[in-house]
XYZ file of C-alpha atoms in Angstrom:
246
model
C -6.932 -6.415 29.550
C -7.245 -6.501 25.749
C -4.268 -7.679 23.738
C -1.821 -5.122 22.322
C -0.435 -5.430 18.825
C 2.204 -3.491 16.892
C 1.441 -2.562 13.297
C 4.104 -1.302 10.892
C 3.657 0.075 7.395
C 6.715 0.736 5.255
C 6.367 3.222 2.435
C 8.487 4.924 -0.154
C 8.646 8.175 1.816
C 7.801 7.217 5.413
C 7.466 4.301 7.793
C 4.561 4.333 10.257
C 4.248 2.253 13.433
C 1.320 2.109 15.838
C 0.400 0.143 18.950
C -3.257 -0.791 19.182
C -5.558 -2.526 21.633
C -7.774 -5.111 19.950
C -11.145 -6.126 21.374
C -14.267 -6.684 19.262
C -13.862 -3.962 16.649
C -11.048 -2.092 14.910
C -7.886 -1.520 16.981
C -7.824 1.467 19.305
C -4.466 3.228 19.302
C -2.917 3.562 22.744
C -0.659 6.436 21.614
C -0.123 8.586 18.515
C 1.499 6.885 15.540
C 5.287 6.890 15.256
C 6.403 8.213 11.863
C 9.975 8.241 10.532
C 11.276 9.084 7.046
C 12.141 6.098 4.880
C 15.917 5.853 4.910
C 18.393 4.490 2.373
C 19.803 2.568 5.362
C 16.805 0.527 6.547
C 18.614 -1.196 9.438
C 19.625 2.135 10.964
C 16.129 3.503 10.386
C 14.578 0.502 12.175
C 16.830 1.105 15.187
C 15.393 4.599 15.520
C 11.847 3.407 14.888
C 11.953 0.739 17.571
C 13.588 3.052 20.076
C 10.585 5.334 19.745
C 8.072 2.463 19.766
C 9.680 1.141 22.973
C 8.620 4.342 24.690
C 5.030 3.199 24.100
C 5.283 -0.570 24.591
C 8.031 -3.105 25.306
C 7.950 -6.626 23.795
C 6.395 -8.120 26.931
C 3.392 -5.805 26.398
C 2.741 -7.104 22.892
C 1.174 -10.245 21.523
C 2.312 -9.998 17.887
C 3.482 -7.701 15.073
C 1.798 -7.121 11.723
C 3.751 -5.596 8.824
C 2.460 -4.145 5.578
C 5.415 -3.487 3.306
C 5.799 -1.680 0.009
C 6.670 -4.053 -2.787
C 7.826 -6.004 -4.396
C 8.311 -8.219 -1.361
C 8.305 -11.957 -0.761
C 5.561 -12.296 1.883
C 6.697 -15.822 2.789
C 10.144 -14.674 3.923
C 9.754 -10.921 4.382
C 12.589 -10.261 1.924
C 12.460 -7.141 -0.224
C 12.872 -7.968 -3.897
C 14.105 -5.797 -6.779
C 12.753 -2.397 -5.772
C 13.724 1.060 -7.063
C 13.912 2.264 -3.437
C 17.672 2.752 -2.803
C 19.104 0.486 -0.105
C 16.057 -1.774 0.150
C 16.611 -4.337 -2.614
C 17.344 -7.692 -0.953
C 16.833 -6.307 2.561
C 15.588 -8.983 4.989
C 12.805 -6.882 6.481
C 11.109 -9.734 8.319
C 14.323 -10.978 9.916
C 15.375 -7.441 10.888
C 12.132 -6.886 12.802
C 12.128 -10.373 14.319
C 15.671 -9.872 15.662
C 14.665 -6.709 17.454
C 11.460 -7.962 19.062
C 11.336 -11.765 18.957
C 7.534 -11.828 18.635
C 5.109 -13.723 16.381
C 4.875 -11.798 13.138
C 2.751 -11.646 9.987
C 3.991 -9.838 6.888
C 2.273 -8.962 3.629
C 2.145 -6.151 1.109
C 0.777 -2.810 2.259
C -2.177 -3.108 -0.129
C -2.991 -6.666 0.929
C -2.948 -5.479 4.544
C -5.306 -2.625 3.663
C -7.558 -5.024 1.756
C -7.716 -7.310 4.785
C -8.641 -4.387 7.047
C -11.414 -3.335 4.649
C -12.719 -6.908 4.618
C -12.654 -7.242 8.399
C -13.825 -3.796 9.518
C -14.526 -1.593 6.512
C -16.388 -1.266 3.238
C -15.849 -4.900 2.197
C -17.042 -6.482 5.460
C -19.085 -9.624 4.931
C -17.890 -10.322 1.391
C -16.335 -13.514 0.053
C -14.208 -11.796 -2.614
C -13.024 -8.189 -2.373
C -10.458 -5.936 -4.034
C -8.690 -2.925 -2.559
C -6.956 -0.606 -5.025
C -4.773 2.292 -3.928
C -3.891 5.030 -6.418
C -1.207 7.467 -5.345
C 2.522 7.493 -6.033
C 1.882 4.140 -7.686
C -1.065 1.792 -8.136
C -1.278 -1.314 -5.998
C -4.027 -3.826 -5.432
C -4.890 -6.368 -2.758
C -7.262 -9.294 -3.268
C -9.193 -11.068 -0.499
C -10.768 -14.480 -1.133
C -12.525 -16.246 1.722
C -11.014 -13.952 4.327
C -7.418 -14.483 3.206
C -5.111 -12.370 1.077
C -4.143 -13.892 -2.249
C -0.438 -14.730 -2.449
C 0.720 -17.113 -5.118
C 4.061 -17.087 -6.874
C 4.412 -13.529 -5.572
C 1.545 -11.141 -4.883
C -0.943 -9.297 -7.130
C 0.492 -6.429 -9.186
C -2.715 -4.835 -10.369
C -1.071 -1.537 -11.217
C 0.858 -3.054 -14.083
C -1.998 -4.398 -16.194
C -2.441 -2.961 -19.675
C -5.459 -0.762 -20.378
C -6.747 1.157 -23.422
C -5.472 4.667 -24.019
C -7.643 7.719 -23.637
C -8.332 9.044 -27.169
C -6.781 12.436 -26.329
C -3.701 11.076 -24.541
C -0.340 10.538 -26.245
C 1.707 10.588 -23.009
C 4.499 7.981 -23.085
C 3.770 6.777 -19.558
C 5.538 7.196 -16.219
C 6.123 3.597 -15.110
C 9.845 2.895 -14.934
C 9.319 -0.738 -15.908
C 6.436 -0.722 -18.382
C 5.891 2.851 -19.556
C 2.197 3.163 -20.335
C 0.665 0.502 -18.074
C -2.238 1.309 -15.701
C 0.140 2.831 -13.119
C 2.140 4.625 -15.787
C -0.974 6.389 -17.094
C -3.052 7.108 -13.976
C -0.859 7.341 -10.853
C 0.534 10.511 -9.283
C 3.809 10.680 -11.272
C 1.862 10.385 -14.545
C -0.369 13.294 -13.546
C 2.614 15.431 -12.584
C 4.584 14.716 -15.745
C 1.633 15.006 -18.105
C 0.295 18.290 -16.694
C 3.455 19.751 -15.133
C 1.834 20.034 -11.680
C 1.312 17.552 -8.822
C -2.233 16.240 -8.593
C -2.778 17.744 -5.145
C -2.329 21.205 -6.710
C -4.897 20.667 -9.487
C -8.461 21.891 -8.859
C -11.384 19.485 -9.074
C -12.535 20.845 -12.432
C -9.181 20.382 -14.165
C -9.220 18.188 -17.335
C -6.697 15.884 -15.667
C -9.406 14.380 -13.466
C -11.662 13.409 -16.345
C -8.727 11.545 -17.851
C -7.800 9.931 -14.535
C -11.415 8.816 -14.026
C -11.436 7.388 -17.566
C -8.315 5.338 -16.835
C -9.445 4.253 -13.379
C -12.763 3.050 -14.773
C -11.060 0.884 -17.368
C -8.420 -0.388 -14.992
C -11.016 -1.321 -12.391
C -13.181 -2.952 -15.052
C -10.286 -5.159 -16.128
C -9.478 -6.111 -12.531
C -13.120 -6.822 -11.702
C -13.606 -8.930 -14.829
C -10.535 -10.953 -13.845
C -11.198 -11.395 -10.108
C -15.010 -11.064 -9.825
C -15.095 -9.212 -6.482
C -18.332 -8.392 -4.682
C -16.831 -5.049 -3.607
C -13.942 -2.955 -4.943
C -12.617 -0.290 -2.559
C -10.629 2.626 -3.977
C -8.123 4.566 -1.850
C -4.908 6.572 -1.976
C -4.240 10.222 -2.692
C -5.475 10.073 -6.278
C -8.126 7.443 -5.637
C -9.548 9.552 -2.837
C -10.376 12.495 -5.095
C -14.002 13.228 -6.015
C -13.805 11.844 -9.547
C -17.507 11.158 -10.152
C -19.764 14.127 -11.026
C -22.563 14.784 -8.527
């Protein structure tokens, strides 16, 4: 029988867990995903998460666990760093999961995990260097070089690079740390604050999308000039919009 693996993604609003069977291609889920709201008490939330996962698979069923966590996170230790998410700063995410299951575990950022999946099974398959950029509540980027995610002193923070301003934009920026960085000008909170409406409620022809496309083009250009990827994959709620005219 094919090996079973548990995948966990932590996010600012929800935590998703899934058990998949891995053979030659992408994992096949053996049951629907388990989704729980992200709590200000992560230990208590993990208790509930693993109780529900245990209804699908017990540790003896599983070979390993993979975790993609929102950042900033130290991927070497699995420790959450200084994050605006209440209750999560300093939380030992890796240790908390290891205590509950006692299985081999790999941990990285959510965007690095997505980049790795794109390289192995998706739009970046077969490349030597690839970038995955997600644009939604924030902007995060993962970089793959030679089949491995790039993790140096910390991990890439592509959303916080500086980019030129759109000539018609005097918005102060929505990033809590840097104001008008790439994330502060193009992510979901910037759209909502600049136009007074969430991006999902704006029609395709709204002027907001021309401005978002302008910023995404310059942000991607800066990232591509710096990292020289063969493929750049764009995802997320904002990144998934149809921003290029037919």
